[in-house]
Each structure stands twice: as C-alpha cells, then as structure tokens.
Tab-separated table of C-alpha atoms in Angstrom:
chain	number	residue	atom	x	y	z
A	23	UNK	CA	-116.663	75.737	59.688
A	24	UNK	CA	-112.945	74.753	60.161
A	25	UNK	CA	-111.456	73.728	63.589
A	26	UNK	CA	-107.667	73.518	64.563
A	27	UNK	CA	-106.903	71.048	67.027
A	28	UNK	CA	-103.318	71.131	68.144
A	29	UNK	CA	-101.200	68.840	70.720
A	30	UNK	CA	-97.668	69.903	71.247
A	31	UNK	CA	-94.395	67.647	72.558
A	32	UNK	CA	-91.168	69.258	72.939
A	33	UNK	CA	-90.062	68.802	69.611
A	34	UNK	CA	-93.043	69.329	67.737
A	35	UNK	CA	-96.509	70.429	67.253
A	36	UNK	CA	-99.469	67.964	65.895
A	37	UNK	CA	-102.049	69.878	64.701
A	38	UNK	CA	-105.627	68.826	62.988
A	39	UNK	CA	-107.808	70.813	60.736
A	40	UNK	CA	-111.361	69.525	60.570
A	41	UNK	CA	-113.730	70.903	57.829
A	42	UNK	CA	-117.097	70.588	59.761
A	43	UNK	CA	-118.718	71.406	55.716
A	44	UNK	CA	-116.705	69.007	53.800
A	45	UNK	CA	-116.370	66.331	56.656
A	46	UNK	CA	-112.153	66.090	56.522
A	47	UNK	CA	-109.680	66.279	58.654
A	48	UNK	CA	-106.000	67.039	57.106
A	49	UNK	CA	-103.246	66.552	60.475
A	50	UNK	CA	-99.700	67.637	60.069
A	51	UNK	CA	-96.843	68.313	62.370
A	52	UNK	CA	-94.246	71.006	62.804
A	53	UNK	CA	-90.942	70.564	64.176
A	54	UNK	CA	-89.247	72.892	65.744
A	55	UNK	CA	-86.104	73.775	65.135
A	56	UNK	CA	-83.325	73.228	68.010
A	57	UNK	CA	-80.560	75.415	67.268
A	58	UNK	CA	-82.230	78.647	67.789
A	59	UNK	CA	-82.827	80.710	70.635
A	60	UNK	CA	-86.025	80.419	72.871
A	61	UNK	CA	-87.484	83.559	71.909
A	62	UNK	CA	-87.059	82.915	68.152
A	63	UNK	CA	-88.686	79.515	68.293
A	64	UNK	CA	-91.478	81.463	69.899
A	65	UNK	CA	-91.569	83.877	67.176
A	66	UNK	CA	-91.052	80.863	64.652
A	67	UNK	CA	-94.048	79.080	66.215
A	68	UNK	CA	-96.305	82.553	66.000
A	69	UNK	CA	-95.354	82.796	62.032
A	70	UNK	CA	-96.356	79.383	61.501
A	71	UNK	CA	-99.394	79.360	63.039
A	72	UNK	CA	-100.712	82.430	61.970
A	73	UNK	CA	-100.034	81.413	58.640
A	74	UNK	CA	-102.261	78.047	59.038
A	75	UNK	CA	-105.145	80.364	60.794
A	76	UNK	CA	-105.467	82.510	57.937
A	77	UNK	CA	-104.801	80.368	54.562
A	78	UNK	CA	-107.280	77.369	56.270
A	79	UNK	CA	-110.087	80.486	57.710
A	80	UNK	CA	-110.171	78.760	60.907
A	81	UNK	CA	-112.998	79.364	63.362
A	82	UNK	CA	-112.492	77.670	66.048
A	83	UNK	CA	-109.076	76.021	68.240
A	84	UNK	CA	-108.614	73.708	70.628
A	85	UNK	CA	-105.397	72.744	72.554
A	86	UNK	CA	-104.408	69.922	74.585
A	87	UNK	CA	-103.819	70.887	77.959
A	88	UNK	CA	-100.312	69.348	79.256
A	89	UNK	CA	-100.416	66.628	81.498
A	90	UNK	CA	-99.060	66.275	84.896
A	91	UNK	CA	-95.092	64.256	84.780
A	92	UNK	CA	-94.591	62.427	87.081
C-alpha cells in the first residue's frame, strides 16, 4: 500500500510517499507559484496533486494540521 503524507507552508507543499510493500519513502516539494491569482493556485495545487494520487496509486493521505501562530 502507498501513503501520501503532505505538510504545507505558504510557499510550498512537502509531501511523502511511503511504499508500505517495498519499505521507501520518496519526499518532494512543490512550490507554488506567486504571480498568479488565488483561485488558479488552487486549481494549480488540484492538478498537481491529482496527478501524484493517480501515477503513485495512493491509498491512503495524511495532512498536517496547521498550528496555532502566535
């Protein structure tokens, strides 16, 4: 089974895909781009991680809930 685990900053996405069979973990980032529009960057951000969803068959996601700022 293959897990996405993803933590986000407000410039980029880390993300982790663990391979529960093969016992690997491949992490990447995304930056997102800041000269676009807020609801393109959404749809930007959609693209991108439907595409990792479906070419890595992931089963399972977690996210990193934001913490309080102080």
């Amino acid at each position: 089974m293959k897990s996405l685990g993803v933590s986000v900053t407000s410039s980029k996405i880390f993300y982790s895909i663990y391979d529960s069979k093969e016992k690997t973990i491949c992490s990447n980032k995304i930056t997102l781009l800041e000269d676009i529009d807020f609801p393109k960057k959404l749809k930007d951000i959609r693209i991108k991680f439907l595409d990792l969803l479906t070419k890595n068959n992931i089963q399972t996601v977690g996210l990193k809930i934001a913490e309080k700022m102080h």
